[in-house]
Coordinates of C-alpha atoms in Angstrom, one line a residue:
I1 CA 0.0 0.0 0.0
R2 CA 1.6 3.3 -1.1
P3 CA 0.7 6.3 1.0
Q4 CA -0.1 9.5 -0.8
L5 CA 3.1 11.3 0.1
E6 CA 2.4 14.1 -2.3
L7 CA -0.4 15.1 0.0
S8 CA 1.7 15.2 3.1
A9 CA 2.3 18.4 5.1
I10 CA 4.0 19.4 8.4
Y11 CA 1.9 20.7 11.3
V12 CA 3.0 21.8 14.7
R13 CA 0.9 22.2 17.8
R14 CA 1.6 23.5 21.3
V15 CA 1.4 21.0 24.1
D16 CA 1.6 21.9 27.8
L17 CA 0.9 20.1 31.1
D18 CA -2.9 20.4 30.4
G19 CA -2.5 18.7 27.0
P20 CA -2.8 20.0 23.4
G21 CA -3.3 23.7 23.1
E22 CA -4.7 25.8 20.3
A23 CA -5.1 24.7 16.7
A24 CA -2.1 23.4 14.9
W25 CA 0.0 25.5 12.5
K26 CA 0.8 24.2 9.0
I27 CA 4.4 25.2 8.4
S28 CA 5.2 23.3 5.2
P29 CA 4.9 25.1 1.8
E30 CA 1.5 25.5 0.1
G31 CA 0.7 23.2 -2.8
L32 CA 1.3 19.6 -3.4
G33 CA 4.6 18.2 -2.2
I34 CA 6.2 15.5 -0.2
N35 CA 7.0 16.6 3.4
V36 CA 8.3 13.9 5.8
E37 CA 10.4 13.2 8.8
P38 CA 10.0 16.4 10.8
T39 CA 12.3 17.0 13.8
I40 CA 11.8 19.8 16.3
A41 CA 14.0 21.4 19.0
I42 CA 13.2 24.1 21.6
S43 CA 15.8 26.5 22.9
P44 CA 16.6 26.1 26.6
S45 CA 14.8 29.5 27.3
G46 CA 11.7 28.4 25.5
D47 CA 11.7 31.6 23.5
A48 CA 12.4 29.9 20.1
A49 CA 12.0 26.6 18.3
Y50 CA 13.3 25.1 15.0
C51 CA 11.5 22.5 13.0
V52 CA 13.4 20.8 10.1
W53 CA 12.0 18.3 7.6
V54 CA 12.5 16.7 4.2
H55 CA 10.7 18.3 1.3
R56 CA 10.3 17.5 -2.4
V57 CA 8.1 19.5 -4.8
H58 CA 5.4 17.3 -6.3
D59 CA 5.9 16.2 -9.9
P60 CA 3.4 13.6 -11.2
D61 CA 6.0 12.3 -13.6
Q62 CA 8.7 11.9 -10.9
P63 CA 9.2 8.5 -9.1
G64 CA 8.5 8.1 -5.4
L65 CA 11.0 8.4 -2.6
I66 CA 11.9 4.8 -2.8
E67 CA 12.5 4.8 -6.5
S68 CA 14.5 8.0 -6.7
N69 CA 16.9 10.0 -4.5
R70 CA 16.6 13.2 -6.6
G71 CA 14.8 16.5 -5.9
R72 CA 14.9 16.5 -2.0
R73 CA 16.0 19.3 0.2
L74 CA 15.9 20.2 3.9
L75 CA 13.4 22.9 4.9
Y76 CA 13.1 24.6 8.3
S77 CA 10.8 27.0 10.0
I78 CA 11.4 29.1 13.2
Y79 CA 8.9 29.6 16.0
S80 CA 9.0 32.9 18.0
K81 CA 7.4 32.9 21.4
G82 CA 7.2 36.7 21.4
T83 CA 4.9 36.7 18.3
N84 CA 3.5 33.2 18.8
S85 CA 4.1 32.4 15.1
W86 CA 6.2 30.3 12.7
S87 CA 8.2 31.7 9.9
A88 CA 7.8 30.8 6.3
P89 CA 9.8 27.7 5.3
E90 CA 13.3 28.2 4.0
S91 CA 16.0 25.9 2.7
V92 CA 18.6 24.8 5.3
L93 CA 21.4 25.3 2.8
A94 CA 20.2 28.6 1.4
N95 CA 23.1 28.9 -1.1
L96 CA 22.6 25.5 -2.5
D97 CA 19.9 25.3 -5.2
D98 CA 20.7 21.7 -6.2
Y99 CA 21.0 19.3 -3.2
D100 CA 21.4 16.5 -5.7
S101 CA 24.9 17.5 -6.6
L102 CA 26.3 17.1 -3.1
Y103 CA 23.6 15.6 -0.8
P104 CA 21.3 13.4 -2.8
G105 CA 18.5 11.5 -1.0
V106 CA 18.6 13.6 2.2
L107 CA 16.8 12.0 5.1
E108 CA 16.6 11.6 8.9
P109 CA 17.2 15.2 10.1
S110 CA 17.8 15.7 13.9
I111 CA 18.3 19.2 15.4
A112 CA 19.3 20.4 18.9
L113 CA 19.6 24.1 20.1
R114 CA 22.2 25.7 22.3
D115 CA 20.2 28.9 22.4
E116 CA 17.8 30.8 20.2
M117 CA 20.3 31.3 17.4
N118 CA 22.8 28.4 17.7
G119 CA 22.6 24.7 17.5
L120 CA 23.5 21.6 15.5
L121 CA 21.7 19.7 12.8
A122 CA 22.5 16.2 11.7
F123 CA 21.1 14.4 8.7
T124 CA 22.0 11.5 6.3
A125 CA 22.4 11.4 2.5
V126 CA 23.8 9.0 -0.1
A127 CA 27.2 9.8 -1.6
A128 CA 27.4 12.5 -4.3
G129 CA 27.2 11.0 -7.8
S130 CA 25.2 7.9 -6.7
P131 CA 22.8 6.5 -9.2
E132 CA 19.3 7.9 -8.9
T133 CA 17.9 4.5 -7.8
D134 CA 20.4 4.2 -4.9
T135 CA 18.5 5.1 -1.7
G136 CA 21.2 3.9 0.6
L137 CA 18.7 2.3 2.8
G138 CA 20.3 -1.1 2.6
L139 CA 24.0 0.0 2.9
G140 CA 25.6 3.3 2.1
R141 CA 24.2 6.4 3.9
L142 CA 26.5 9.0 5.1
V143 CA 26.0 11.1 8.3
Y144 CA 26.6 14.9 8.1
I145 CA 26.4 17.6 10.8
C146 CA 25.6 21.2 10.0
R147 CA 26.2 23.9 12.6
L148 CA 23.6 26.6 13.2
V149 CA 25.6 29.8 14.0
D150 CA 23.8 33.1 14.6
G151 CA 20.7 31.8 12.9
V152 CA 22.6 30.6 9.8
F153 CA 23.2 26.9 8.9
L154 CA 26.8 26.4 7.8
E155 CA 28.2 24.0 5.3
P156 CA 27.7 20.3 6.3
V157 CA 30.6 18.3 7.5
L158 CA 30.9 14.5 7.0
I159 CA 31.4 12.5 10.2
H160 CA 34.5 10.3 10.1
G161 CA 35.3 7.3 12.2
K162 CA 37.9 4.6 12.8
C163 CA 37.6 3.5 9.1
R164 CA 37.6 7.1 7.8
L165 CA 34.1 6.6 6.4
V166 CA 31.3 5.4 8.5
Y167 CA 27.9 4.5 7.0
G168 CA 25.2 5.7 9.4
Y169 CA 21.5 6.0 9.9
R170 CA 19.0 7.9 12.2
P171 CA 21.4 10.4 13.8
E172 CA 20.4 11.9 17.1
V173 CA 21.8 15.1 18.6
D174 CA 21.9 16.3 22.2
L175 CA 23.3 19.7 23.2
T176 CA 21.7 20.0 26.6
I177 CA 24.7 20.3 28.9
P178 CA 24.0 23.0 31.4
S179 CA 27.6 23.5 32.5
E180 CA 26.7 26.3 34.9
V181 CA 24.6 24.0 37.1
L182 CA 26.9 20.9 37.0
E183 CA 28.6 19.7 40.1
D184 CA 32.1 18.3 40.2
P185 CA 33.5 16.3 38.6
C186 CA 31.3 16.9 35.6
A187 CA 31.7 20.6 35.6
A188 CA 35.4 20.2 35.0
S189 CA 35.3 17.2 32.7
L190 CA 32.6 18.6 30.4
R191 CA 33.8 22.2 30.1
G192 CA 34.5 22.9 26.4
I193 CA 32.1 20.1 25.2
E194 CA 29.0 21.3 23.3
G195 CA 27.1 18.0 22.9
F196 CA 27.0 14.5 21.5
V197 CA 25.9 12.9 18.3
A198 CA 24.8 9.3 18.2
F199 CA 23.7 7.2 15.2
E200 CA 23.3 3.7 14.0
S201 CA 26.1 2.3 11.8
R202 CA 24.9 -0.1 9.2
G203 CA 26.2 -3.7 9.1
L204 CA 25.9 -6.2 6.3
E205 CA 22.3 -7.0 7.1
Q206 CA 19.7 -4.3 6.4
G207 CA 18.6 -2.6 9.6
C208 CA 21.6 -4.0 11.6
G209 CA 24.6 -2.3 13.1
D210 CA 26.3 -0.8 16.1
I211 CA 25.5 2.4 18.0
M212 CA 28.2 5.0 17.2
I213 CA 28.8 8.0 19.5
A214 CA 30.8 11.1 18.8
T215 CA 31.5 14.2 21.0
L216 CA 31.2 17.7 19.8
P217 CA 33.8 20.1 21.2
E218 CA 32.8 23.8 21.4
G219 CA 33.8 25.7 18.3
A220 CA 35.1 22.6 16.5
E221 CA 34.1 22.2 12.8
E222 CA 33.4 18.5 13.2
P223 CA 32.9 16.1 16.1
S224 CA 35.4 13.5 17.4
D225 CA 35.8 10.3 15.5
A226 CA 32.6 8.2 16.0
S227 CA 33.2 5.0 17.8
S228 CA 31.2 2.0 19.0
D229 CA 33.6 1.2 21.8
F230 CA 31.4 2.8 24.4
L231 CA 28.6 0.4 23.7
P232 CA 30.1 -3.0 22.7
A233 CA 27.7 -5.5 21.3
D234 CA 27.7 -8.9 19.6
P235 CA 28.7 -8.5 16.0
E236 CA 25.6 -10.5 14.9
D237 CA 23.2 -8.2 16.8
C238 CA 21.1 -5.6 15.2
E239 CA 21.0 -2.2 16.9
S240 CA 19.0 0.7 15.5
N241 CA 16.7 3.6 16.2
V242 CA 19.0 5.3 18.7
S243 CA 18.1 8.1 21.1
V244 CA 20.6 10.0 23.2
G245 CA 20.2 12.3 26.2
F246 CA 22.6 13.9 28.7
G247 CA 22.1 13.7 32.5
G248 CA 24.5 14.2 35.4
C249 CA 27.9 12.6 34.6
E250 CA 26.3 10.1 32.2
L251 CA 25.1 9.8 28.7
G252 CA 21.8 7.9 28.4
I253 CA 21.4 5.8 25.2
G254 CA 18.2 4.1 24.1
Y255 CA 18.1 1.8 21.1
W256 CA 16.3 -1.1 19.5
S257 CA 18.2 -4.4 19.9
A258 CA 17.6 -7.6 18.0
P259 CA 20.2 -10.2 19.2
G260 CA 21.2 -12.6 16.3
G261 CA 20.0 -10.3 13.5
L262 CA 16.6 -9.4 12.2
G263 CA 14.1 -12.1 12.7
G264 CA 16.6 -14.2 14.7
G265 CA 16.7 -12.5 18.0
R266 CA 13.9 -14.4 19.7
G267 CA 15.5 -17.7 18.4
K268 CA 18.7 -17.0 20.2
G269 CA 16.9 -16.3 23.4
G270 CA 18.5 -12.8 23.9
A271 CA 16.8 -9.7 25.2
H272 CA 14.7 -8.4 22.3
G273 CA 13.3 -5.0 22.2
F274 CA 14.2 -1.5 23.4
Q275 CA 17.4 -1.3 25.5
T276 CA 18.8 1.5 27.6
R277 CA 22.3 2.0 28.7
R278 CA 24.2 4.5 30.8
I279 CA 27.7 5.5 29.7
R280 CA 30.0 7.3 32.1
L281 CA 31.4 10.5 30.7
E282 CA 35.1 10.0 31.2
P283 CA 38.2 10.8 29.2
D284 CA 40.3 8.1 27.5
L285 CA 43.9 9.2 26.9
S286 CA 45.6 6.9 24.4
V287 CA 49.2 6.7 23.2
E288 CA 48.6 6.4 19.5
G289 CA 52.2 6.3 18.3
C290 CA 55.8 6.9 19.2
T291 CA 58.5 7.6 16.6
L292 CA 62.2 8.3 17.0
S293 CA 64.2 10.5 14.7
Y294 CA 67.1 8.1 14.6
P295 CA 66.2 4.8 16.5
F296 CA 69.5 3.1 15.8
A297 CA 72.0 5.9 16.6
A298 CA 75.4 5.4 18.2
P299 CA 75.6 5.6 22.1
G300 CA 75.5 9.2 23.3
S301 CA 73.6 10.5 20.3
V302 CA 70.7 12.8 21.0
V303 CA 67.4 11.6 19.5
T304 CA 64.0 13.3 19.2
A305 CA 61.0 11.2 20.3
K306 CA 57.6 12.3 19.0
V307 CA 54.6 10.9 20.9
E308 CA 51.1 11.2 19.6
V309 CA 48.4 11.2 22.3
K310 CA 44.6 11.2 21.6
N311 CA 41.6 11.5 23.8
R312 CA 39.2 8.7 22.7
G313 CA 36.8 9.3 25.5
L314 CA 33.6 11.3 26.0
A315 CA 35.0 14.0 28.4
R316 CA 38.0 16.2 28.4
A317 CA 41.3 15.2 30.0
P318 CA 41.5 15.4 33.8
V319 CA 42.3 18.9 35.3
D320 CA 42.9 20.3 38.7
G321 CA 40.9 23.0 40.5
N322 CA 42.6 25.7 38.4
G323 CA 41.8 24.0 35.1
A324 CA 45.3 22.8 34.5
S325 CA 46.0 19.4 33.1
T326 CA 46.9 16.7 35.7
A327 CA 48.0 14.1 33.1
G328 CA 51.5 13.6 31.8
L329 CA 53.9 11.4 29.9
L330 CA 56.6 9.2 31.4
F331 CA 59.5 7.9 29.3
I332 CA 61.2 4.7 30.6
Y333 CA 64.3 2.8 29.5
A334 CA 63.8 -1.0 29.8
D335 CA 67.0 -3.1 29.3
E336 CA 67.4 -6.7 28.3
G337 CA 67.8 -7.8 31.9
G338 CA 64.5 -6.5 33.0
G339 CA 65.8 -3.4 34.7
E340 CA 63.9 -0.1 34.2
R341 CA 64.9 3.5 34.7
E342 CA 63.1 6.8 34.2
A343 CA 64.4 8.8 31.2
A344 CA 62.2 11.8 31.1
R345 CA 58.8 13.3 32.0
R346 CA 56.6 15.8 30.2
G347 CA 53.2 17.3 30.9
L348 CA 50.2 16.9 28.7
P349 CA 47.9 19.7 27.6
V350 CA 44.2 19.5 28.2
L351 CA 42.7 17.4 25.4
L352 CA 39.1 17.5 24.4
P353 CA 37.4 14.4 23.1
G354 CA 38.9 13.5 19.7
E355 CA 41.7 15.9 20.1
V356 CA 45.3 14.8 19.2
Q357 CA 48.5 16.3 20.5
V358 CA 52.1 15.5 19.6
V359 CA 54.7 15.8 22.4
E360 CA 58.4 16.0 21.6
V361 CA 61.3 15.2 23.9
Q362 CA 65.0 14.9 23.5
L363 CA 66.6 11.6 24.6
E364 CA 70.2 10.5 24.8
M365 CA 70.9 7.0 23.3
P366 CA 72.2 4.9 26.2
H367 CA 75.4 2.8 26.0
E368 CA 73.4 -0.4 25.5
P369 CA 70.3 -0.6 23.4
V370 CA 67.0 -0.6 25.3
R371 CA 63.2 -0.6 24.8
L372 CA 61.7 2.8 25.1
R373 CA 58.3 2.7 26.8
V374 CA 56.1 5.7 26.8
Q375 CA 53.1 5.7 29.2
I376 CA 50.5 8.2 30.4
D377 CA 51.5 9.0 34.0
P378 CA 50.0 10.5 36.0
N379 CA 46.5 9.7 34.6
P380 CA 43.9 10.0 37.4
V381 CA 40.8 9.4 35.3
D382 CA 40.7 7.2 32.3
R383 CA 37.9 5.0 30.8
D384 CA 40.3 2.4 29.2
R385 CA 43.8 1.9 30.6
T386 CA 44.8 -0.8 28.1
N387 CA 45.9 1.9 25.5
D388 CA 47.9 4.0 28.0
S389 CA 51.4 2.9 26.9
R390 CA 53.4 2.0 23.8
Q391 CA 57.0 0.8 23.4
C392 CA 59.6 0.7 20.6
F393 CA 63.2 -0.3 20.1
F394 CA 65.8 2.3 21.0
G395 CA 68.9 0.7 19.5
A396 CA 69.3 -2.7 17.9
P397 CA 67.3 -5.3 19.8
C398 CA 69.0 -8.4 21.0
P399 CA 68.5 -11.7 19.0
R400 CA 66.0 -13.9 20.8
D401 CA 65.8 -17.5 21.9
L402 CA 69.4 -18.5 21.3
T403 CA 70.0 -22.2 21.6
C404 CA 73.2 -24.4 21.3
R405 CA 73.3 -28.1 20.5
V406 CA 75.8 -30.6 19.5
A407 CA 75.8 -31.5 15.7
Q408 CA 77.4 -34.7 14.6
R409 CA 78.6 -35.0 11.0
R410 CA 78.7 -38.7 10.0
G411 CA 81.0 -40.1 7.4
P412 CA 84.6 -41.2 6.9
A413 CA 85.8 -37.9 8.4
A414 CA 83.3 -37.7 11.4
R415 CA 83.2 -34.2 12.9
V416 CA 81.5 -32.7 15.9
G417 CA 80.1 -29.2 15.7
V418 CA 77.9 -26.8 17.6
E419 CA 74.6 -25.7 15.9
L420 CA 73.4 -22.2 16.9
S421 CA 69.9 -21.1 16.2
W422 CA 68.0 -17.9 17.2
T423 CA 65.2 -15.6 16.1
N424 CA 65.5 -12.0 14.8
P425 CA 63.0 -9.5 16.3
A426 CA 64.1 -6.9 13.7
L427 CA 65.6 -6.5 10.3
Y428 CA 69.3 -6.6 11.0
E429 CA 72.0 -5.5 8.7
E430 CA 74.7 -7.8 10.1
L431 CA 75.2 -10.5 12.8
Y432 CA 78.4 -11.3 14.8
L433 CA 79.0 -14.7 16.3
Y434 CA 81.4 -15.1 19.3
R435 CA 83.1 -18.3 20.7
D436 CA 84.5 -17.8 24.3
G437 CA 84.4 -14.0 23.8
A438 CA 86.2 -13.9 20.4
M439 CA 84.3 -13.1 17.2
F440 CA 84.8 -15.9 14.7
V441 CA 82.3 -15.1 11.9
A442 CA 80.1 -12.3 10.6
L443 CA 76.8 -13.2 8.9
P444 CA 74.2 -11.3 6.8
G445 CA 71.4 -10.0 9.0
S446 CA 68.8 -12.4 7.7
F447 CA 70.6 -15.5 9.1
T448 CA 68.9 -17.4 12.0
S449 CA 71.3 -20.4 12.4
F450 CA 74.9 -21.4 12.0
T451 CA 77.0 -24.5 12.7
D452 CA 80.5 -24.2 14.0
F453 CA 82.8 -27.1 13.4
G454 CA 85.9 -25.3 14.7
A455 CA 85.3 -25.9 18.5
S456 CA 87.6 -28.2 20.4
P457 CA 86.1 -30.7 22.9
G458 CA 85.2 -29.0 26.2
L459 CA 82.9 -26.3 27.6
H460 CA 82.3 -23.3 25.4
T461 CA 80.3 -20.0 25.6
Y462 CA 78.7 -18.8 22.4
S463 CA 77.2 -15.3 21.8
V464 CA 75.3 -13.6 19.0
R465 CA 75.2 -9.9 18.5
A466 CA 73.3 -7.8 15.9
R467 CA 73.9 -4.5 14.1
I468 CA 71.5 -2.0 12.7
D469 CA 73.1 1.3 11.4
S470 CA 75.4 2.5 14.1
S471 CA 73.7 0.5 16.9
R472 CA 75.0 -2.9 18.1
S473 CA 72.8 -5.0 20.3
V474 CA 73.7 -6.7 23.6
R475 CA 74.9 -10.3 23.2
A476 CA 72.6 -13.3 23.6
T477 CA 74.6 -16.2 25.1
C478 CA 74.5 -19.9 25.6
E479 CA 76.9 -22.6 27.0
I480 CA 77.6 -26.1 25.7
D481 CA 79.9 -28.9 26.5
V482 CA 81.4 -30.2 23.2
P483 CA 82.2 -34.0 23.3
P484 CA 85.2 -35.5 21.5
P485 CA 84.6 -36.7 17.9
S486 CA 83.3 -40.3 17.5
P487 CA 85.6 -42.8 15.7
P488 CA 85.2 -42.8 11.9
S489 CA 82.2 -44.8 10.7
P490 CA 83.0 -48.1 9.0
Q491 CA 82.6 -48.3 5.2
F492 CA 80.7 -51.2 3.5
R493 CA 78.7 -52.0 0.4
R494 CA 75.0 -52.7 1.0
A495 CA 73.9 -56.3 0.2
D496 CA 77.4 -57.6 -0.1
V497 CA 76.7 -60.2 2.5
D498 CA 79.8 -62.4 2.0
G499 CA 82.1 -59.4 1.6
N500 CA 83.7 -60.4 -1.7
G501 CA 83.2 -57.0 -3.4
G502 CA 80.3 -57.9 -5.7
L503 CA 76.5 -58.6 -5.5
E504 CA 75.7 -62.1 -6.5
I505 CA 73.2 -64.9 -5.7
T506 CA 75.6 -66.2 -3.2
D507 CA 74.9 -63.2 -1.0
A508 CA 71.2 -64.1 -0.7
I509 CA 72.1 -67.8 -0.1
R510 CA 74.6 -66.8 2.7
L511 CA 71.9 -64.7 4.4
L512 CA 69.2 -67.4 4.1
C513 CA 71.6 -70.0 5.5
F514 CA 72.2 -67.7 8.5
L515 CA 68.5 -67.1 9.1
F516 CA 67.2 -70.7 8.7
L517 CA 70.1 -73.2 8.8
G518 CA 72.3 -72.0 11.6
C519 CA 75.2 -70.9 9.5
H520 CA 77.7 -68.3 10.8
A521 CA 76.5 -64.7 11.0
P522 CA 77.5 -62.4 8.1
P523 CA 80.8 -60.6 8.8
C524 CA 79.1 -57.2 8.3
P525 CA 75.4 -57.4 9.6
D526 CA 74.9 -53.8 8.4
A527 CA 75.7 -54.8 4.8
A528 CA 73.4 -57.8 5.0
D529 CA 70.5 -55.4 5.9
A530 CA 69.6 -54.9 2.2
D531 CA 66.4 -52.9 2.8
D532 CA 68.0 -50.8 5.7
N533 CA 65.2 -51.4 8.2
G534 CA 67.5 -52.2 11.0
E535 CA 66.6 -55.9 11.1
L536 CA 68.1 -59.0 9.3
E537 CA 65.0 -60.8 7.8
I538 CA 64.0 -62.8 4.8
T539 CA 62.9 -59.6 3.1
D540 CA 66.6 -58.7 2.8
A541 CA 67.2 -61.8 0.7
I542 CA 64.1 -61.1 -1.4
R543 CA 65.4 -57.6 -2.0
I544 CA 68.7 -58.9 -3.3
L545 CA 67.1 -61.6 -5.5
G546 CA 64.5 -59.2 -6.8
F547 CA 67.2 -56.7 -7.9
L548 CA 69.3 -59.4 -9.5
F549 CA 66.6 -61.2 -11.5
L550 CA 63.3 -59.3 -11.5
G551 CA 64.3 -55.7 -12.0
A552 CA 63.3 -54.6 -8.5
P553 CA 64.8 -51.4 -6.9
P554 CA 68.5 -51.7 -5.8
P555 CA 69.5 -52.1 -2.2
R556 CA 69.6 -48.9 -0.1
A557 CA 72.7 -46.8 0.1
P558 CA 75.6 -47.3 0.4
F559 CA 75.3 -49.0 -3.0
P560 CA 76.9 -49.8 -5.5
A561 CA 79.9 -47.9 -4.2
C562 CA 81.3 -48.2 -0.7
G563 CA 80.2 -45.7 2.0
V564 CA 79.0 -45.3 5.6
D565 CA 75.6 -46.0 7.0
L566 CA 73.6 -42.8 7.3
T567 CA 70.8 -44.6 9.2
D568 CA 71.1 -44.7 13.0
D569 CA 70.2 -48.4 13.8
G570 CA 71.5 -51.2 16.0
L571 CA 73.5 -53.0 13.3
V572 CA 77.2 -52.5 13.1
C573 CA 80.2 -54.0 11.4
Q574 CA 83.9 -53.5 10.8
T575 CA 84.9 -52.0 7.5
Q576 CA 84.7 -54.6 4.7
P577 CA 88.1 -55.5 3.3
R578 CA 87.1 -54.4 -0.2
C579 CA 85.9 -51.1 1.2
R580 CA 88.9 -50.0 3.2
P581 CA 90.1 -46.5 2.1

């Protein structure tokens, strides 16, 4: 059923404690036209009121609102208590004849007044250049705010958020913060804040999303980044139709909640319907970043540290009774041994919600590289203390998890080595390896292992050190006791059971005789293990015969040439006469 929107009009009517008053005023333009979604705000004194709504001139050949986003604009009318009358409707953006070029499909206005001439308007629109049929109702509406200054609406500003662009719906504005009557601590924490903007961000499912909240500092062109951190919810939930109101030291939020998505809330058994929450108005100072002008300088060099601090909360940073900031930054050097020492302290300015400040401090590169930790301290009031600190490398970090183990090299010339392995926490330019305090090799910075075959038997201490630019890390060390080398491994030819230097049927017969007739054991049991499974079985004779007469695979190495057994099993033998070096 399609309502006759071209016949719609906007009426206002006074209501007091006794109920509706005199007859209603019609404030929308004369003639046919679409007039929908009125929003009204009354000044704190009650001497003025503004009503804003969406208007489109009627054209019988033009599609409806659902089929087209063209031709709409925002109109407003002002009520004066002194004359008890409403003004003729005017366009909110008086200098913009064509809303479609910048704000097609305007909808959902919400207005709040600071006084008779100043306030804030919020509304949504689809992106400029969108197709005419794109209403943005499923996904894609943008939230704008528009300041009312001395009775004039200024140019709209797009609300940005964590992902730079936040799709939003049904914005609500609240500017009723009577600072002059607030009691501490609210009077101090909310000074300089004009109000709050809340809206529903759209998820993947139509009508679903999180409730986003932004703070509007006095005089700022745009509010703080909108965030849903203040009202966390299940990602599958639908939250919509938000309302917002200030009271005391809290922000009251009301919204529709459907756990599990539209149509699925009741099935999941969650609370389904209108929800209310109270959000404490507190600052949230966060260390957003820390950069060093030369992080890998030589010891004694002076380096500039730049620290970015942002207020992610809903109130300004804590202050004392004189309005001065009580928050600061503490710079700490943390060495590889777990020791810490204070490097510097700096005060922080008073940050309003969404405000960012960069603090610079000069630091001297210590003799040994450290980790530089920057934390907000003191910080008497903070909503979320998990983002109060950040650390970075100040000098080349030490290689991690160094291990040493004995490495045996099998073969005629058996050797014992030490295998070193470690992890690189940074991109090194060069690595230095030390044995008993003396450097014995330099490696490219990408290496994470090395085997040293030059160590003599006995206890040794190994160290690994890294270099980045002019900075050299402290040494990671490990100790290991190197055993003497094992005797050379015997050489033999696999499957040469009788040791005559060739592979013949007699080798299979000799093995079968040993297995089933009680003949003497082969002189080299390891050679008789033709399949190299560590056992002398009939399968070894089958392997020999299969290779000789059926084209089966050859015996396992060493074959056909002499060599050592690379498999660690229980079979041993002396070197075969025909395989002696």
